[in-house]
């Protein structure tokens, strides 16, 4: 039906007759000459209709926004003074010779021009097929397509096999809630939609396939936030006979290649590495944003002799932590701004936010510090804080004092917010690996150990003995890739021996009977010659979100769900009729 895309035309096509198809971006009537901006996937071009062709001109007069047209015309240079340098087709226009209205359109409920972002997200999701016509939305989906093409090409060239794994699988209630699918042929029994292909990709390694990948759909019934959806996509990878260092080097190369090819960004080689313990100590997070040049400084030892209970209590608590966070030139902050940051850390459980403004420390010492807490701190503590943080006149020091988890979460989040609010970000892209994660963390509410990653992660070889003697000190062979404070992907070397897997299950309070019921097929496979293997998964949606500068993964997915896991476009989820329930041997129970 067409000879070219609208956005592909330029001055080299001058004099050619072309056939274009697309949507009307806008129509303008200028003193008897009609201008139509015609838009398709590749861009926009201006078409001019003269009244000399009366029949064609009459049809052009009927046209309105978002009409679908087929236009035949001749490419010509724009008149002098009308060239649009901001438009790729801005040097030329099309003299309309014929026009066919392929379809009319009602007035769209959302504007598809520069004001489209003013529409509510609810309206954009309800009319997603209109929202996706916007150039910025199409650009994001095109970037996503280029990302997946580059991923496949990189892995195919290195001997990886693209293998699909089942969508209908067994429920293994660990971690997030499963989405359950009732079985019609097995009344009273259920499939689960996969939270990841974790067990199947391990089984593929046990099958001798050596290098596997899949761009996989995954499903988790969990509370949502900006970078979470009930269904999402990940690049899933598993290899045999590779160490974590070899696998990390390979995956790092893939991400570097991806950024270079798709968005022209050269990432560092190699990526820096931080241990989990160092990341938590310096940044309060296992996914630190290295663009923010602020660090948490431990000062608990300076509070040993302090009577001020806000600091003294956590300083003496084995599970407590006291930190200082220096903000250069933070003395400029108003009391209102400090109160705002106090409310912010409260979101993460902090009971308050102590601070000291450094006005004239060098000249006046204690008297040059401004804060309600200064009177509670001895000179030795103040001297230690100033030396350790490196604070100078004009700075501000924030403090966090509580259980270590609360301090890490609250002051770690404050660190990032201050970096963004105060324009402190250094560099555009700061990737890193975080390694040496603990195998387990203790759940005090239930008095049990839980896996920090998942129960199939292998412990470090030298820490195998700690599984029994000191689980809290046992480190795993896990690794996460982080970019600008977002976890791009994570993985581990897996347990490949049946005895070790059973020992980990036992430590996680999974009995032999429960292990056989949930994971019997895996345990059996481990006994038939399982190779050492490992892998990782990259969150494709989050990766594309970062590469396109989108604020939410919903903006890089064609048809996302809302924050309440609903599809406004199709009104899903929805009720089903009684006959369908009967086929599935189900009966609905009214909630009290």
mmCIF file of C-alpha atoms in Angstrom, residues 184-462:
data_model
loop_
_atom_site.group_PDB
_atom_site.id
_atom_site.type_symbol
_atom_site.label_atom_id
_atom_site.label_comp_id
_atom_site.label_asym_id
_atom_site.label_seq_id
_atom_site.Cartn_x
_atom_site.Cartn_y
_atom_site.Cartn_z
ATOM 1 C CA UNK A 184 -9.974 -29.147 34.958
ATOM 2 C CA UNK A 185 -8.587 -32.639 34.320
ATOM 3 C CA UNK A 186 -7.322 -33.040 37.896
ATOM 4 C CA UNK A 187 -10.130 -31.675 40.079
ATOM 5 C CA UNK A 188 -8.940 -30.031 43.280
ATOM 6 C CA UNK A 189 -5.372 -29.674 42.032
ATOM 7 C CA UNK A 190 -3.583 -26.592 40.775
ATOM 8 C CA UNK A 191 -0.781 -25.492 38.535
ATOM 9 C CA UNK A 192 1.267 -22.404 39.392
ATOM 10 C CA UNK A 193 2.558 -19.802 36.973
ATOM 11 C CA UNK A 194 6.370 -19.658 37.277
ATOM 12 C CA UNK A 195 7.959 -16.962 39.432
ATOM 13 C CA UNK A 196 11.085 -17.774 37.425
ATOM 14 C CA UNK A 197 12.341 -20.784 35.426
ATOM 15 C CA UNK A 198 14.790 -21.497 38.283
ATOM 16 C CA UNK A 199 14.335 -25.239 38.722
ATOM 17 C CA UNK A 200 13.838 -26.003 35.046
ATOM 18 C CA UNK A 201 17.032 -24.228 34.025
ATOM 19 C CA UNK A 202 18.930 -26.239 36.635
ATOM 20 C CA UNK A 203 17.384 -29.401 35.215
ATOM 21 C CA UNK A 204 18.580 -28.346 31.749
ATOM 22 C CA UNK A 205 22.133 -28.242 33.108
ATOM 23 C CA UNK A 206 21.611 -31.715 34.565
ATOM 24 C CA UNK A 207 20.508 -32.713 31.045
ATOM 25 C CA UNK A 208 23.914 -31.774 29.633
ATOM 26 C CA UNK A 209 22.782 -28.769 27.561
ATOM 27 C CA UNK A 210 25.616 -26.692 29.096
ATOM 28 C CA UNK A 211 24.533 -23.151 28.078
ATOM 29 C CA UNK A 212 20.907 -22.041 28.214
ATOM 30 C CA UNK A 213 19.072 -18.762 27.882
ATOM 31 C CA UNK A 214 15.489 -17.678 27.564
ATOM 32 C CA UNK A 215 13.650 -14.363 27.484
ATOM 33 C CA UNK A 216 11.059 -15.589 29.940
ATOM 34 C CA UNK A 217 7.732 -14.357 31.261
ATOM 35 C CA UNK A 218 7.503 -14.596 35.049
ATOM 36 C CA UNK A 219 4.617 -14.112 37.481
ATOM 37 C CA UNK A 220 4.530 -13.047 41.137
ATOM 38 C CA UNK A 221 1.500 -12.160 43.216
ATOM 39 C CA UNK A 222 3.075 -9.450 45.347
ATOM 40 C CA UNK A 223 2.578 -5.836 46.321
ATOM 41 C CA UNK A 224 3.608 -3.541 43.488
ATOM 42 C CA UNK A 225 5.837 -0.488 43.188
ATOM 43 C CA UNK A 226 7.417 1.489 40.361
ATOM 44 C CA UNK A 227 9.707 -1.338 39.207
ATOM 45 C CA UNK A 228 7.401 -4.299 39.904
ATOM 46 C CA UNK A 229 4.545 -5.878 37.932
ATOM 47 C CA UNK A 230 2.576 -9.094 38.502
ATOM 48 C CA UNK A 231 3.908 -10.369 35.166
ATOM 49 C CA UNK A 232 7.317 -9.326 33.954
ATOM 50 C CA UNK A 233 10.115 -10.400 31.634
ATOM 51 C CA UNK A 234 13.612 -11.532 32.462
ATOM 52 C CA UNK A 235 16.619 -12.725 30.534
ATOM 53 C CA UNK A 236 17.288 -16.071 32.167
ATOM 54 C CA UNK A 237 20.732 -17.671 31.883
ATOM 55 C CA UNK A 238 22.332 -20.874 33.175
ATOM 56 C CA UNK A 239 25.710 -22.464 32.437
ATOM 57 C CA UNK A 240 27.648 -25.570 33.461
ATOM 58 C CA UNK A 241 31.317 -25.841 34.388
ATOM 59 C CA UNK A 242 31.917 -22.122 34.936
ATOM 60 C CA UNK A 243 33.105 -20.361 38.071
ATOM 61 C CA UNK A 244 31.298 -17.265 39.284
ATOM 62 C CA UNK A 245 34.206 -15.113 38.080
ATOM 63 C CA UNK A 246 34.000 -16.565 34.564
ATOM 64 C CA UNK A 247 30.240 -16.120 34.409
ATOM 65 C CA UNK A 248 30.357 -12.586 35.798
ATOM 66 C CA UNK A 249 33.003 -11.614 33.238
ATOM 67 C CA UNK A 250 30.844 -13.003 30.414
ATOM 68 C CA UNK A 251 27.685 -11.239 31.586
ATOM 69 C CA UNK A 252 29.534 -8.004 32.188
ATOM 70 C CA UNK A 253 30.717 -8.166 28.587
ATOM 71 C CA UNK A 254 27.152 -8.654 27.404
ATOM 72 C CA UNK A 255 25.888 -5.580 29.279
ATOM 73 C CA UNK A 256 28.801 -3.466 28.023
ATOM 74 C CA UNK A 257 28.104 -4.592 24.463
ATOM 75 C CA UNK A 258 24.393 -3.914 24.915
ATOM 76 C CA UNK A 259 24.852 -0.335 26.123
ATOM 77 C CA UNK A 260 27.383 0.433 23.407
ATOM 78 C CA UNK A 261 25.282 -0.998 20.591
ATOM 79 C CA UNK A 262 21.838 0.221 21.621
ATOM 80 C CA UNK A 263 22.396 3.650 23.215
ATOM 81 C CA UNK A 264 26.038 4.429 22.427
ATOM 82 C CA UNK A 265 27.236 4.361 26.045
ATOM 83 C CA UNK A 266 30.630 2.888 26.966
ATOM 84 C CA UNK A 267 30.517 1.322 30.429
ATOM 85 C CA UNK A 268 33.712 0.768 32.462
ATOM 86 C CA UNK A 269 35.804 -2.358 32.007
ATOM 87 C CA UNK A 270 35.849 -4.065 34.433
ATOM 88 C CA UNK A 271 32.906 -3.236 36.677
ATOM 89 C CA UNK A 272 34.003 -2.537 40.257
ATOM 90 C CA UNK A 273 33.107 -5.096 42.911
ATOM 91 C CA UNK A 274 31.941 -4.591 46.477
ATOM 92 C CA UNK A 275 31.243 -7.220 49.078
ATOM 93 C CA UNK A 276 27.773 -7.207 50.597
ATOM 94 C CA UNK A 277 29.271 -6.250 53.969
ATOM 95 C CA UNK A 278 31.129 -3.247 52.511
ATOM 96 C CA UNK A 279 28.108 -2.065 50.526
ATOM 97 C CA UNK A 280 25.899 -2.161 53.614
ATOM 98 C CA UNK A 281 28.549 -0.476 55.763
ATOM 99 C CA UNK A 282 29.291 2.375 53.361
ATOM 100 C CA UNK A 283 25.917 2.882 51.686
ATOM 101 C CA UNK A 284 23.276 1.104 53.799
ATOM 102 C CA UNK A 285 22.148 -0.834 50.731
ATOM 103 C CA UNK A 286 23.117 -3.934 48.766
ATOM 104 C CA UNK A 287 22.295 -2.059 45.558
ATOM 105 C CA UNK A 288 24.165 1.232 46.081
ATOM 106 C CA UNK A 289 23.966 4.136 43.672
ATOM 107 C CA UNK A 290 27.640 4.973 43.213
ATOM 108 C CA UNK A 291 26.781 8.263 41.508
ATOM 109 C CA UNK A 292 26.027 9.682 44.967
ATOM 110 C CA UNK A 293 29.337 10.721 46.625
ATOM 111 C CA UNK A 294 28.010 10.409 50.186
ATOM 112 C CA UNK A 295 28.795 7.580 52.609
ATOM 113 C CA UNK A 296 27.554 6.345 55.964
ATOM 114 C CA UNK A 297 30.241 6.644 58.645
ATOM 115 C CA UNK A 298 30.045 4.424 61.725
ATOM 116 C CA UNK A 299 30.349 6.401 64.965
ATOM 117 C CA UNK A 300 28.932 3.969 67.541
ATOM 118 C CA UNK A 301 32.328 3.573 69.227
ATOM 119 C CA UNK A 302 32.406 7.338 69.853
ATOM 120 C CA UNK A 303 29.214 7.074 71.883
ATOM 121 C CA UNK A 304 30.434 4.604 74.529
ATOM 122 C CA UNK A 305 30.536 7.207 77.292
ATOM 123 C CA UNK A 306 27.630 9.339 76.040
ATOM 124 C CA UNK A 307 24.575 9.666 78.297
ATOM 125 C CA UNK A 308 22.356 10.677 75.358
ATOM 126 C CA UNK A 309 20.133 7.598 75.022
ATOM 127 C CA UNK A 310 19.208 8.285 71.402
ATOM 128 C CA UNK A 311 22.815 7.365 70.549
ATOM 129 C CA UNK A 312 23.915 5.364 73.591
ATOM 130 C CA UNK A 313 21.150 2.742 73.316
ATOM 131 C CA UNK A 314 21.853 1.635 69.727
ATOM 132 C CA UNK A 315 25.620 2.008 70.287
ATOM 133 C CA UNK A 316 25.499 -0.676 73.005
ATOM 134 C CA UNK A 317 22.962 -2.896 71.203
ATOM 135 C CA UNK A 318 24.634 -5.803 69.296
ATOM 136 C CA UNK A 319 21.925 -5.376 66.638
ATOM 137 C CA UNK A 320 22.133 -1.574 66.673
ATOM 138 C CA UNK A 321 24.010 0.896 64.544
ATOM 139 C CA UNK A 322 24.918 4.592 64.839
ATOM 140 C CA UNK A 323 26.039 6.396 61.681
ATOM 141 C CA UNK A 324 26.828 9.901 60.500
ATOM 142 C CA UNK A 325 26.149 11.197 56.993
ATOM 143 C CA UNK A 326 28.007 14.350 55.959
ATOM 144 C CA UNK A 327 26.262 16.625 53.448
ATOM 145 C CA UNK A 328 28.705 19.127 51.896
ATOM 146 C CA UNK A 329 27.301 22.681 52.051
ATOM 147 C CA UNK A 330 24.294 21.248 53.879
ATOM 148 C CA UNK A 331 24.335 24.223 56.222
ATOM 149 C CA UNK A 332 22.257 25.941 53.542
ATOM 150 C CA UNK A 333 19.276 23.717 54.380
ATOM 151 C CA UNK A 334 16.351 25.465 56.057
ATOM 152 C CA UNK A 335 14.580 24.049 59.088
ATOM 153 C CA UNK A 336 11.620 23.311 56.847
ATOM 154 C CA UNK A 337 13.805 21.266 54.510
ATOM 155 C CA UNK A 338 15.326 19.364 57.454
ATOM 156 C CA UNK A 339 11.828 18.637 58.762
ATOM 157 C CA UNK A 340 10.950 17.293 55.330
ATOM 158 C CA UNK A 341 13.891 14.897 55.436
ATOM 159 C CA UNK A 342 12.862 13.860 58.947
ATOM 160 C CA UNK A 343 9.447 12.881 57.604
ATOM 161 C CA UNK A 344 11.147 11.065 54.733
ATOM 162 C CA UNK A 345 13.271 8.796 56.953
ATOM 163 C CA UNK A 346 10.154 8.118 59.027
ATOM 164 C CA UNK A 347 8.803 6.175 56.058
ATOM 165 C CA UNK A 348 11.574 3.642 56.716
ATOM 166 C CA UNK A 349 10.919 3.353 60.451
ATOM 167 C CA UNK A 350 13.318 6.003 61.785
ATOM 168 C CA UNK A 351 12.007 7.720 64.905
ATOM 169 C CA UNK A 352 13.725 11.009 64.089
ATOM 170 C CA UNK A 353 16.658 12.599 62.314
ATOM 171 C CA UNK A 354 19.355 14.207 64.444
ATOM 172 C CA UNK A 355 21.708 16.672 62.787
ATOM 173 C CA UNK A 356 24.541 19.112 63.410
ATOM 174 C CA UNK A 357 25.131 22.221 61.317
ATOM 175 C CA UNK A 358 28.828 23.055 61.087
ATOM 176 C CA UNK A 359 29.003 26.851 61.129
ATOM 177 C CA UNK A 360 32.435 27.777 62.522
ATOM 178 C CA UNK A 361 34.060 24.614 63.868
ATOM 179 C CA UNK A 362 37.591 25.620 62.939
ATOM 180 C CA UNK A 363 37.383 28.962 64.782
ATOM 181 C CA UNK A 364 34.971 28.278 67.634
ATOM 182 C CA UNK A 365 34.889 24.524 68.190
ATOM 183 C CA UNK A 366 31.761 23.376 70.059
ATOM 184 C CA UNK A 367 30.344 26.920 69.956
ATOM 185 C CA UNK A 368 30.535 26.862 66.166
ATOM 186 C CA UNK A 369 28.129 23.904 65.937
ATOM 187 C CA UNK A 370 24.371 24.391 65.696
ATOM 188 C CA UNK A 371 22.082 21.594 66.886
ATOM 189 C CA UNK A 372 19.854 20.612 69.808
ATOM 190 C CA UNK A 373 22.029 17.509 70.374
ATOM 191 C CA UNK A 374 25.415 19.263 70.770
ATOM 192 C CA UNK A 375 24.838 19.829 74.484
ATOM 193 C CA UNK A 376 24.467 16.050 74.960
ATOM 194 C CA UNK A 377 27.813 15.148 73.360
ATOM 195 C CA UNK A 378 31.234 15.508 75.026
ATOM 196 C CA UNK A 379 34.080 17.260 73.250
ATOM 197 C CA UNK A 380 35.795 13.943 72.526
ATOM 198 C CA UNK A 381 32.731 12.618 70.682
ATOM 199 C CA UNK A 382 32.327 15.852 68.703
ATOM 200 C CA UNK A 383 36.017 15.853 67.804
ATOM 201 C CA UNK A 384 35.796 12.230 66.656
ATOM 202 C CA UNK A 385 32.689 12.896 64.552
ATOM 203 C CA UNK A 386 34.287 15.899 62.839
ATOM 204 C CA UNK A 387 37.526 14.055 62.101
ATOM 205 C CA UNK A 388 35.847 10.868 60.907
ATOM 206 C CA UNK A 389 33.337 12.571 58.614
ATOM 207 C CA UNK A 390 35.775 15.185 57.334
ATOM 208 C CA UNK A 391 33.150 17.894 57.866
ATOM 209 C CA UNK A 392 34.113 21.515 57.325
ATOM 210 C CA UNK A 393 32.398 24.838 57.910
ATOM 211 C CA UNK A 394 29.185 25.074 55.904
ATOM 212 C CA UNK A 395 28.484 21.325 56.037
ATOM 213 C CA UNK A 396 25.661 19.489 57.786
ATOM 214 C CA UNK A 397 25.897 16.080 59.443
ATOM 215 C CA UNK A 398 22.836 13.843 59.720
ATOM 216 C CA UNK A 399 22.719 10.935 62.174
ATOM 217 C CA UNK A 400 20.936 7.609 62.238
ATOM 218 C CA UNK A 401 20.708 5.565 65.447
ATOM 219 C CA UNK A 402 18.495 2.476 65.770
ATOM 220 C CA UNK A 403 18.476 -1.196 64.881
ATOM 221 C CA UNK A 404 20.933 -1.731 62.037
ATOM 222 C CA UNK A 405 18.148 -2.617 59.583
ATOM 223 C CA UNK A 406 16.276 0.630 60.299
ATOM 224 C CA UNK A 407 19.443 2.734 60.064
ATOM 225 C CA UNK A 408 20.556 1.107 56.821
ATOM 226 C CA UNK A 409 17.171 1.506 55.167
ATOM 227 C CA UNK A 410 16.431 5.033 56.365
ATOM 228 C CA UNK A 411 19.855 6.691 56.104
ATOM 229 C CA UNK A 412 20.669 4.694 52.969
ATOM 230 C CA UNK A 413 17.519 6.098 51.330
ATOM 231 C CA UNK A 414 18.298 9.588 52.684
ATOM 232 C CA UNK A 415 21.762 9.394 51.108
ATOM 233 C CA UNK A 416 20.228 8.824 47.660
ATOM 234 C CA UNK A 417 17.552 11.479 48.106
ATOM 235 C CA UNK A 418 20.095 14.079 49.200
ATOM 236 C CA UNK A 419 22.259 13.231 46.208
ATOM 237 C CA UNK A 420 19.330 13.763 43.851
ATOM 238 C CA UNK A 421 17.878 16.828 45.568
ATOM 239 C CA UNK A 422 21.225 18.590 45.905
ATOM 240 C CA UNK A 423 22.489 17.805 42.406
ATOM 241 C CA UNK A 424 25.425 15.749 43.657
ATOM 242 C CA UNK A 425 25.250 12.865 41.165
ATOM 243 C CA UNK A 426 28.640 12.104 39.617
ATOM 244 C CA UNK A 427 28.620 10.431 36.211
ATOM 245 C CA UNK A 428 25.659 9.119 34.244
ATOM 246 C CA UNK A 429 26.247 5.357 34.540
ATOM 247 C CA UNK A 430 27.874 3.633 37.532
ATOM 248 C CA UNK A 431 27.645 -0.173 37.379
ATOM 249 C CA UNK A 432 29.091 -2.587 39.927
ATOM 250 C CA UNK A 433 28.894 -6.146 41.198
ATOM 251 C CA UNK A 434 27.924 -6.935 44.788
ATOM 252 C CA UNK A 435 29.335 -10.274 45.975
ATOM 253 C CA UNK A 436 29.810 -12.375 49.111
ATOM 254 C CA UNK A 437 26.204 -12.241 50.275
ATOM 255 C CA UNK A 438 25.231 -14.040 53.481
ATOM 256 C CA UNK A 439 23.626 -17.406 52.789
ATOM 257 C CA UNK A 440 20.907 -16.776 55.377
ATOM 258 C CA UNK A 441 19.259 -14.077 57.419
ATOM 259 C CA UNK A 442 17.471 -14.692 60.693
ATOM 260 C CA UNK A 443 13.730 -14.150 60.927
ATOM 261 C CA UNK A 444 13.237 -13.182 64.600
ATOM 262 C CA UNK A 445 9.440 -13.159 64.305
ATOM 263 C CA UNK A 446 9.376 -16.849 63.423
ATOM 264 C CA UNK A 447 12.666 -17.835 65.066
ATOM 265 C CA UNK A 448 14.118 -19.402 61.921
ATOM 266 C CA UNK A 449 16.687 -18.932 59.195
ATOM 267 C CA UNK A 450 15.557 -17.878 55.711
ATOM 268 C CA UNK A 451 17.547 -17.897 52.481
ATOM 269 C CA UNK A 452 18.745 -14.411 51.518
ATOM 270 C CA UNK A 453 18.456 -15.320 47.820
ATOM 271 C CA UNK A 454 16.810 -18.719 47.343
ATOM 272 C CA UNK A 455 17.387 -22.192 48.809
ATOM 273 C CA UNK A 456 19.327 -23.472 45.773
ATOM 274 C CA UNK A 457 22.233 -21.024 46.151
ATOM 275 C CA UNK A 458 25.536 -22.713 46.981
ATOM 276 C CA UNK A 459 27.618 -21.703 49.999
ATOM 277 C CA UNK A 460 31.262 -20.830 49.505
ATOM 278 C CA UNK A 461 33.266 -24.062 49.511
ATOM 279 C CA UNK A 462 35.272 -22.952 52.530
#
